[in-house]
PDB file of C-alpha atoms in Angstrom:
ATOM      1  CA  UNK A1366     117.744 184.930  87.748  1.00 76.00           C
ATOM      2  CA  UNK A1367     115.154 185.110  89.984  1.00 87.00           C
ATOM      3  CA  UNK A1368     112.168 187.503  89.788  1.00 89.00           C
ATOM      4  CA  UNK A1369     113.462 189.601  92.679  1.00 92.00           C
ATOM      5  CA  UNK A1370     117.169 189.571  91.606  1.00 93.00           C
ATOM      6  CA  UNK A1371     115.519 190.736  88.506  1.00 93.00           C
ATOM      7  CA  UNK A1372     113.423 193.599  89.826  1.00 95.00           C
ATOM      8  CA  UNK A1373     116.389 194.429  91.701  1.00 96.00           C
ATOM      9  CA  UNK A1374     118.782 194.946  88.627  1.00 97.00           C
ATOM     10  CA  UNK A1375     115.758 196.630  86.508  1.00 97.00           C
ATOM     11  CA  UNK A1376     115.451 198.947  89.068  1.00 97.00           C
ATOM     12  CA  UNK A1377     119.338 199.382  88.792  1.00 97.00           C
ATOM     13  CA  UNK A1378     118.889 199.664  85.238  1.00 98.00           C
ATOM     14  CA  UNK A1379     116.311 202.569  85.124  1.00 97.00           C
ATOM     15  CA  UNK A1380     118.627 204.657  87.495  1.00 98.00           C
ATOM     16  CA  UNK A1381     121.730 204.569  85.585  1.00 98.00           C
ATOM     17  CA  UNK A1382     119.442 205.266  82.377  1.00 98.00           C
ATOM     18  CA  UNK A1383     117.403 207.942  83.915  1.00 97.00           C
ATOM     19  CA  UNK A1384     120.302 209.688  85.181  1.00 97.00           C
ATOM     20  CA  UNK A1385     122.402 209.436  81.934  1.00 96.00           C
ATOM     21  CA  UNK A1386     119.203 210.544  79.783  1.00 96.00           C
ATOM     22  CA  UNK A1387     119.151 213.491  82.069  1.00 95.00           C
ATOM     23  CA  UNK A1388     122.957 214.411  81.720  1.00 95.00           C
ATOM     24  CA  UNK A1389     123.078 214.305  77.940  1.00 93.00           C
ATOM     25  CA  UNK A1390     119.693 213.478  76.618  1.00 94.00           C
ATOM     26  CA  UNK A1391     120.444 210.056  75.567  1.00 95.00           C
ATOM     27  CA  UNK A1392     121.535 206.840  77.238  1.00 97.00           C
ATOM     28  CA  UNK A1393     123.402 203.855  75.581  1.00 97.00           C
ATOM     29  CA  UNK A1394     124.391 200.490  76.952  1.00 98.00           C
ATOM     30  CA  UNK A1395     127.961 201.508  77.628  1.00 97.00           C
ATOM     31  CA  UNK A1396     126.050 204.372  80.008  1.00 96.00           C
ATOM     32  CA  UNK A1397     124.400 201.779  81.632  1.00 98.00           C
ATOM     33  CA  UNK A1398     126.773 199.101  82.446  1.00 98.00           C
ATOM     34  CA  UNK A1399     129.278 201.939  84.150  1.00 98.00           C
ATOM     35  CA  UNK A1400     126.324 203.402  85.815  1.00 97.00           C
ATOM     36  CA  UNK A1401     125.510 199.983  87.825  1.00 97.00           C
ATOM     37  CA  UNK A1402     128.912 199.384  88.754  1.00 97.00           C
ATOM     38  CA  UNK A1403     130.094 196.448  85.835  1.00 98.00           C
ATOM     39  CA  UNK A1404     132.553 198.400  83.817  1.00 98.00           C
ATOM     40  CA  UNK A1405     135.187 200.435  85.146  1.00 97.00           C
ATOM     41  CA  UNK A1406     135.393 204.014  83.184  1.00 95.00           C
ATOM     42  CA  UNK A1407     139.278 203.161  82.996  1.00 93.00           C
ATOM     43  CA  UNK A1408     138.231 200.298  81.408  1.00 95.00           C
ATOM     44  CA  UNK A1409     136.378 201.651  78.916  1.00 96.00           C
ATOM     45  CA  UNK A1410     139.078 204.164  77.924  1.00 91.00           C
ATOM     46  CA  UNK A1411     141.446 201.533  77.415  1.00 90.00           C
ATOM     47  CA  UNK A1412     138.732 200.049  75.172  1.00 94.00           C
ATOM     48  CA  UNK A1413     138.521 203.255  72.855  1.00 92.00           C
ATOM     49  CA  UNK A1414     142.123 203.075  72.378  1.00 87.00           C
ATOM     50  CA  UNK A1415     142.165 199.925  71.274  1.00 87.00           C
ATOM     51  CA  UNK A1416     143.958 198.250  74.027  1.00 87.00           C
ATOM     52  CA  UNK A1417     141.391 195.403  75.208  1.00 93.00           C
ATOM     53  CA  UNK A1418     139.873 193.181  71.988  1.00 93.00           C
ATOM     54  CA  UNK A1419     136.452 193.315  73.207  1.00 97.00           C
ATOM     55  CA  UNK A1420     134.083 195.213  75.831  1.00 98.00           C
ATOM     56  CA  UNK A1421     132.740 192.549  77.171  1.00 98.00           C
ATOM     57  CA  UNK A1422     136.055 190.891  78.410  1.00 97.00           C
ATOM     58  CA  UNK A1423     136.204 193.972  80.882  1.00 97.00           C
ATOM     59  CA  UNK A1424     132.857 193.767  82.375  1.00 98.00           C
ATOM     60  CA  UNK A1425     132.264 192.783  86.137  1.00 97.00           C
ATOM     61  CA  UNK A1426     129.884 189.954  85.421  1.00 96.00           C
ATOM     62  CA  UNK A1427     128.661 186.813  83.319  1.00 96.00           C
ATOM     63  CA  UNK A1428     127.672 187.142  79.771  1.00 96.00           C
ATOM     64  CA  UNK A1429     123.978 186.065  81.005  1.00 95.00           C
ATOM     65  CA  UNK A1430     123.662 188.679  83.350  1.00 96.00           C
ATOM     66  CA  UNK A1431     125.235 191.272  80.424  1.00 97.00           C
ATOM     67  CA  UNK A1432     122.391 190.353  78.361  1.00 96.00           C
ATOM     68  CA  UNK A1433     119.775 190.369  80.920  1.00 97.00           C
ATOM     69  CA  UNK A1434     121.000 193.701  81.914  1.00 97.00           C
ATOM     70  CA  UNK A1435     120.426 194.792  77.999  1.00 97.00           C
ATOM     71  CA  UNK A1436     116.941 193.410  77.497  1.00 97.00           C
ATOM     72  CA  UNK A1437     115.731 195.407  80.666  1.00 97.00           C
ATOM     73  CA  UNK A1438     117.613 198.724  79.244  1.00 98.00           C
ATOM     74  CA  UNK A1439     115.247 198.136  75.648  1.00 97.00           C
ATOM     75  CA  UNK A1440     112.703 197.821  77.730  1.00 97.00           C
ATOM     76  CA  UNK A1441     112.797 200.632  79.946  1.00 98.00           C
ATOM     77  CA  UNK A1442     113.895 202.687  76.406  1.00 97.00           C
ATOM     78  CA  UNK A1443     110.148 201.508  74.768  1.00 97.00           C
ATOM     79  CA  UNK A1444     108.484 202.098  77.601  1.00 97.00           C
ATOM     80  CA  UNK A1445     109.827 205.663  77.647  1.00 95.00           C
ATOM     81  CA  UNK A1446     109.275 206.066  73.782  1.00 96.00           C
ATOM     82  CA  UNK A1447     113.273 206.920  73.501  1.00 97.00           C
ATOM     83  CA  UNK A1448     113.940 206.645  69.213  1.00 96.00           C
ATOM     84  CA  UNK A1449     116.494 204.466  69.023  1.00 96.00           C
ATOM     85  CA  UNK A1450     119.878 205.345  67.093  1.00 94.00           C
ATOM     86  CA  UNK A1451     123.003 203.172  65.311  1.00 94.00           C
ATOM     87  CA  UNK A1452     126.261 204.832  66.370  1.00 94.00           C
ATOM     88  CA  UNK A1453     129.667 203.769  64.949  1.00 93.00           C
ATOM     89  CA  UNK A1454     132.118 203.582  67.862  1.00 95.00           C
ATOM     90  CA  UNK A1455     136.080 203.354  66.243  1.00 93.00           C
ATOM     91  CA  UNK A1456     138.805 203.060  68.397  1.00 91.00           C
ATOM     92  CA  UNK A1457     140.944 206.430  69.524  1.00 88.00           C
ATOM     93  CA  UNK A1458     144.277 204.981  67.059  1.00 88.00           C
ATOM     94  CA  UNK A1459     145.623 206.034  63.708  1.00 89.00           C
ATOM     95  CA  UNK A1460     144.139 203.032  62.217  1.00 84.00           C
ATOM     96  CA  UNK A1461     140.432 203.729  63.119  1.00 85.00           C
ATOM     97  CA  UNK A1462     139.460 200.231  63.489  1.00 90.00           C
ATOM     98  CA  UNK A1463     135.656 199.413  64.420  1.00 94.00           C
ATOM     99  CA  UNK A1464     135.533 198.834  68.220  1.00 96.00           C
ATOM    100  CA  UNK A1465     133.866 195.414  68.999  1.00 97.00           C
ATOM    101  CA  UNK A1466     131.429 194.952  72.101  1.00 98.00           C
ATOM    102  CA  UNK A1467     130.687 191.613  71.980  1.00 97.00           C
ATOM    103  CA  UNK A1468     132.909 188.108  72.856  1.00 95.00           C
ATOM    104  CA  UNK A1469     130.860 186.482  69.810  1.00 95.00           C
ATOM    105  CA  UNK A1470     131.065 189.487  67.528  1.00 95.00           C
ATOM    106  CA  UNK A1471     127.446 188.335  66.355  1.00 96.00           C
ATOM    107  CA  UNK A1472     126.453 191.873  64.271  1.00 96.00           C
ATOM    108  CA  UNK A1473     123.151 191.520  65.631  1.00 96.00           C
ATOM    109  CA  UNK A1474     124.532 191.990  69.233  1.00 97.00           C
ATOM    110  CA  UNK A1475     126.752 194.325  68.354  1.00 97.00           C
ATOM    111  CA  UNK A1476     123.902 196.414  66.633  1.00 97.00           C
ATOM    112  CA  UNK A1477     122.066 196.784  70.099  1.00 97.00           C
ATOM    113  CA  UNK A1478     125.296 198.140  71.878  1.00 97.00           C
ATOM    114  CA  UNK A1479     126.041 200.338  69.364  1.00 96.00           C
ATOM    115  CA  UNK A1480     122.108 201.409  69.752  1.00 97.00           C
ATOM    116  CA  UNK A1481     121.570 204.943  71.629  1.00 96.00           C
ATOM    117  CA  UNK A1482     118.123 205.992  72.799  1.00 97.00           C
ATOM    118  CA  UNK A1483     117.363 209.793  72.307  1.00 96.00           C
ATOM    119  CA  UNK A1484     114.924 212.017  74.040  1.00 93.00           C
ATOM    120  CA  UNK A1485     112.043 212.578  72.385  1.00 91.00           C
ATOM    121  CA  UNK A1486     111.410 215.771  73.530  1.00 91.00           C
ATOM    122  CA  UNK A1487     114.541 216.625  71.359  1.00 89.00           C
ATOM    123  CA  UNK A1488     113.695 218.604  67.910  1.00 91.00           C
ATOM    124  CA  UNK A1489     114.331 216.575  64.767  1.00 90.00           C
ATOM    125  CA  UNK A1490     117.628 218.795  63.916  1.00 91.00           C
ATOM    126  CA  UNK A1491     118.784 218.643  67.628  1.00 91.00           C
ATOM    127  CA  UNK A1492     118.511 214.606  67.313  1.00 87.00           C
ATOM    128  CA  UNK A1493     120.426 214.692  64.539  1.00 89.00           C
ATOM    129  CA  UNK A1494     123.241 216.829  65.531  1.00 90.00           C
ATOM    130  CA  UNK A1495     123.452 214.320  68.357  1.00 86.00           C
ATOM    131  CA  UNK A1496     123.566 211.541  66.580  1.00 85.00           C
ATOM    132  CA  UNK A1497     125.708 213.020  64.122  1.00 87.00           C
ATOM    133  CA  UNK A1498     128.200 213.745  67.518  1.00 85.00           C
ATOM    134  CA  UNK A1499     127.821 210.698  68.873  1.00 83.00           C
ATOM    135  CA  UNK A1500     129.198 208.854  65.984  1.00 81.00           C
ATOM    136  CA  UNK A1501     132.172 211.077  65.532  1.00 81.00           C
ATOM    137  CA  UNK A1502     135.809 209.200  65.277  1.00 80.00           C
ATOM    138  CA  UNK A1503     137.204 210.295  68.742  1.00 83.00           C
ATOM    139  CA  UNK A1504     140.835 212.861  68.544  1.00 88.00           C
ATOM    140  CA  UNK A1505     143.959 210.755  68.343  1.00 91.00           C
ATOM    141  CA  UNK A1506     146.176 211.608  71.297  1.00 92.00           C
ATOM    142  CA  UNK A1507     149.982 212.019  71.201  1.00 95.00           C
ATOM    143  CA  UNK A1508     151.663 212.510  74.221  1.00 95.00           C
ATOM    144  CA  UNK A1509     155.085 214.457  75.078  1.00 95.00           C
ATOM    145  CA  UNK A1510     156.454 212.496  77.920  1.00 95.00           C
ATOM    146  CA  UNK A1511     158.177 213.808  81.116  1.00 94.00           C
ATOM    147  CA  UNK A1512     160.541 210.721  80.640  1.00 92.00           C
ATOM    148  CA  UNK A1513     162.928 211.399  77.772  1.00 89.00           C
ATOM    149  CA  UNK A1514     164.317 207.749  77.806  1.00 92.00           C
ATOM    150  CA  UNK A1515     161.268 205.798  76.286  1.00 96.00           C
ATOM    151  CA  UNK A1516     161.879 203.266  73.685  1.00 96.00           C
ATOM    152  CA  UNK A1517     159.342 202.614  70.609  1.00 97.00           C
ATOM    153  CA  UNK A1518     157.832 199.356  71.595  1.00 96.00           C
ATOM    154  CA  UNK A1519     158.059 198.401  67.420  1.00 96.00           C
ATOM    155  CA  UNK A1520     161.465 199.579  66.214  1.00 96.00           C
ATOM    156  CA  UNK A1521     163.288 200.304  69.292  1.00 96.00           C
ATOM    157  CA  UNK A1522     163.514 204.023  68.453  1.00 95.00           C
ATOM    158  CA  UNK A1523     162.588 207.049  70.586  1.00 95.00           C
ATOM    159  CA  UNK A1524     161.521 210.961  69.920  1.00 94.00           C
ATOM    160  CA  UNK A1525     159.992 213.679  71.388  1.00 94.00           C
ATOM    161  CA  UNK A1526     156.504 212.270  71.386  1.00 96.00           C
ATOM    162  CA  UNK A1527     155.150 209.306  71.445  1.00 96.00           C
ATOM    163  CA  UNK A1528     151.626 207.358  71.133  1.00 94.00           C
ATOM    164  CA  UNK A1529     150.413 204.600  73.598  1.00 89.00           C
ATOM    165  CA  UNK A1530     149.461 201.370  72.263  1.00 87.00           C
ATOM    166  CA  UNK A1531     148.757 198.116  73.868  1.00 80.00           C
ATOM    167  CA  UNK A1532     152.332 196.916  73.933  1.00 86.00           C
ATOM    168  CA  UNK A1533     154.025 200.210  75.173  1.00 90.00           C
ATOM    169  CA  UNK A1534     154.522 203.402  73.539  1.00 94.00           C
ATOM    170  CA  UNK A1535     154.994 203.878  70.110  1.00 95.00           C
ATOM    171  CA  UNK A1536     156.447 206.792  68.148  1.00 96.00           C
ATOM    172  CA  UNK A1537     155.042 208.968  65.264  1.00 96.00           C
ATOM    173  CA  UNK A1538     156.664 207.081  62.658  1.00 95.00           C
ATOM    174  CA  UNK A1539     155.866 203.462  63.260  1.00 95.00           C
ATOM    175  CA  UNK A1540     152.369 204.733  63.599  1.00 94.00           C
ATOM    176  CA  UNK A1541     152.057 206.499  60.695  1.00 93.00           C
ATOM    177  CA  UNK A1542     151.922 210.265  62.054  1.00 95.00           C
ATOM    178  CA  UNK A1543     155.111 211.921  61.512  1.00 95.00           C
ATOM    179  CA  UNK A1544     154.423 213.910  58.826  1.00 95.00           C
ATOM    180  CA  UNK A1545     151.988 216.083  60.592  1.00 95.00           C
ATOM    181  CA  UNK A1546     152.840 219.537  61.718  1.00 95.00           C
ATOM    182  CA  UNK A1547     152.614 221.409  64.712  1.00 93.00           C
ATOM    183  CA  UNK A1548     150.047 223.910  65.570  1.00 94.00           C
ATOM    184  CA  UNK A1549     150.509 225.760  68.783  1.00 89.00           C
ATOM    185  CA  UNK A1550     147.276 226.505  71.021  1.00 84.00           C
ATOM    186  CA  UNK A1551     146.233 229.967  70.674  1.00 84.00           C
ATOM    187  CA  UNK A1552     144.451 231.266  67.888  1.00 88.00           C
ATOM    188  CA  UNK A1553     140.889 229.696  68.178  1.00 90.00           C
ATOM    189  CA  UNK A1554     140.045 230.461  64.665  1.00 92.00           C
ATOM    190  CA  UNK A1555     142.979 229.241  62.984  1.00 92.00           C
ATOM    191  CA  UNK A1556     142.633 225.515  65.091  1.00 93.00           C
ATOM    192  CA  UNK A1557     138.871 225.392  64.250  1.00 91.00           C
ATOM    193  CA  UNK A1558     139.798 226.135  60.429  1.00 93.00           C
ATOM    194  CA  UNK A1559     142.608 223.295  59.884  1.00 93.00           C
ATOM    195  CA  UNK A1560     140.857 220.999  62.268  1.00 89.00           C
ATOM    196  CA  UNK A1561     138.005 221.169  59.410  1.00 89.00           C
ATOM    197  CA  UNK A1562     140.204 220.959  56.760  1.00 92.00           C
ATOM    198  CA  UNK A1563     143.051 218.324  58.313  1.00 90.00           C
ATOM    199  CA  UNK A1564     141.974 214.548  57.304  1.00 85.00           C
ATOM    200  CA  UNK A1565     144.009 213.587  60.008  1.00 88.00           C
ATOM    201  CA  UNK A1566     144.814 215.642  63.557  1.00 92.00           C
ATOM    202  CA  UNK A1567     146.192 214.780  66.968  1.00 94.00           C
ATOM    203  CA  UNK A1568     146.195 216.584  70.520  1.00 94.00           C
ATOM    204  CA  UNK A1569     149.197 216.376  71.948  1.00 95.00           C
ATOM    205  CA  UNK A1570     149.103 216.595  75.472  1.00 95.00           C
ATOM    206  CA  UNK A1571     151.599 216.801  78.842  1.00 94.00           C
ATOM    207  CA  UNK A1572     151.383 215.597  82.332  1.00 94.00           C
ATOM    208  CA  UNK A1573     151.176 218.253  84.979  1.00 94.00           C
ATOM    209  CA  UNK A1574     152.638 216.721  87.754  1.00 92.00           C
ATOM    210  CA  UNK A1575     150.981 219.882  89.992  1.00 93.00           C
ATOM    211  CA  UNK A1576     147.268 219.096  88.323  1.00 92.00           C
ATOM    212  CA  UNK A1577     147.799 215.381  87.812  1.00 91.00           C
ATOM    213  CA  UNK A1578     146.371 215.647  85.345  1.00 92.00           C
ATOM    214  CA  UNK A1579     147.229 215.294  81.214  1.00 92.00           C
ATOM    215  CA  UNK A1580     146.881 218.847  80.060  1.00 93.00           C
ATOM    216  CA  UNK A1581     146.633 220.296  75.928  1.00 91.00           C
ATOM    217  CA  UNK A1582     149.683 221.264  74.951  1.00 91.00           C
ATOM    218  CA  UNK A1583     148.940 221.666  71.040  1.00 92.00           C
ATOM    219  CA  UNK A1584     147.847 220.303  68.061  1.00 94.00           C
ATOM    220  CA  UNK A1585     149.565 218.281  64.901  1.00 95.00           C
ATOM    221  CA  UNK A1586     148.005 218.627  62.009  1.00 95.00           C
ATOM    222  CA  UNK A1587     148.467 218.263  57.566  1.00 94.00           C
ATOM    223  CA  UNK A1588     151.138 220.327  56.188  1.00 95.00           C
ATOM    224  CA  UNK A1589     148.959 221.373  53.462  1.00 95.00           C
ATOM    225  CA  UNK A1590     145.723 221.923  55.616  1.00 94.00           C
ATOM    226  CA  UNK A1591     148.040 224.495  57.877  1.00 94.00           C
ATOM    227  CA  UNK A1592     148.857 226.221  54.168  1.00 94.00           C
ATOM    228  CA  UNK A1593     145.393 226.549  53.274  1.00 94.00           C
ATOM    229  CA  UNK A1594     144.172 227.963  56.498  1.00 93.00           C
ATOM    230  CA  UNK A1595     146.544 230.283  57.035  1.00 91.00           C
ATOM    231  CA  UNK A1596     146.235 231.681  53.713  1.00 92.00           C
ATOM    232  CA  UNK A1597     142.904 231.835  54.231  1.00 91.00           C
ATOM    233  CA  UNK A1598     142.802 233.640  57.313  1.00 88.00           C
ATOM    234  CA  UNK A1599     145.818 236.079  56.358  1.00 83.00           C
ATOM    235  CA  UNK A1600     143.272 238.879  54.778  1.00 70.00           C
ATOM    236  CA  UNK A1601     142.115 238.889  58.246  1.00 59.00           C
ATOM    237  CA  UNK A1602     145.219 239.378  60.416  1.00 53.00           C
ATOM    238  CA  UNK A1603     146.461 242.383  58.123  1.00 50.00           C
TER     239      UNK A1603
END
């Protein structure tokens, strides 16, 4: 890369990083790749859902330019005095597999991708809270489809709910969520209590034709967690 092209890339990286830092008090390599236009947010979503085997596959440039951008981000963050924080990235799938960033899968490169840079202006407690939130496993999403004629790509069955996988829709039995129970929306306290107790839960969404987006309908939670939470809150509802 020529010095002029490197200078231009450094400016783009710095601009994207500054915007991310101002918006959320930290910046990550994924934020920067999206910010400079090399990575489509839709591709990031598919990767987080386990539908892309590694992130670099969907970055719209070559590996040498990605490597240069990563170096520029680290230099910028170090100069700003930002605090490095290694973050966990797990897929939005029932198996919760660790997401892979690089084509090579080299541990050092994977660690660099996972490193978020936190604002030094945050208190220690806020830094810890931000790091914990960033590492939290994403919620599973189950779809209540508009088209009832769908078929599970694994077993050929169907049902009222499905989870999207890379090959196509899958039924809840095949993804291991068919034992969960519905928790209707509306009771915020009960929802918080059940989510805290349920090792597994999933958000149920349905596409709104009028608003052109998926909207939350309810939760699927572990039956025992729901029973325990209802029992604990029963005295407060009398």
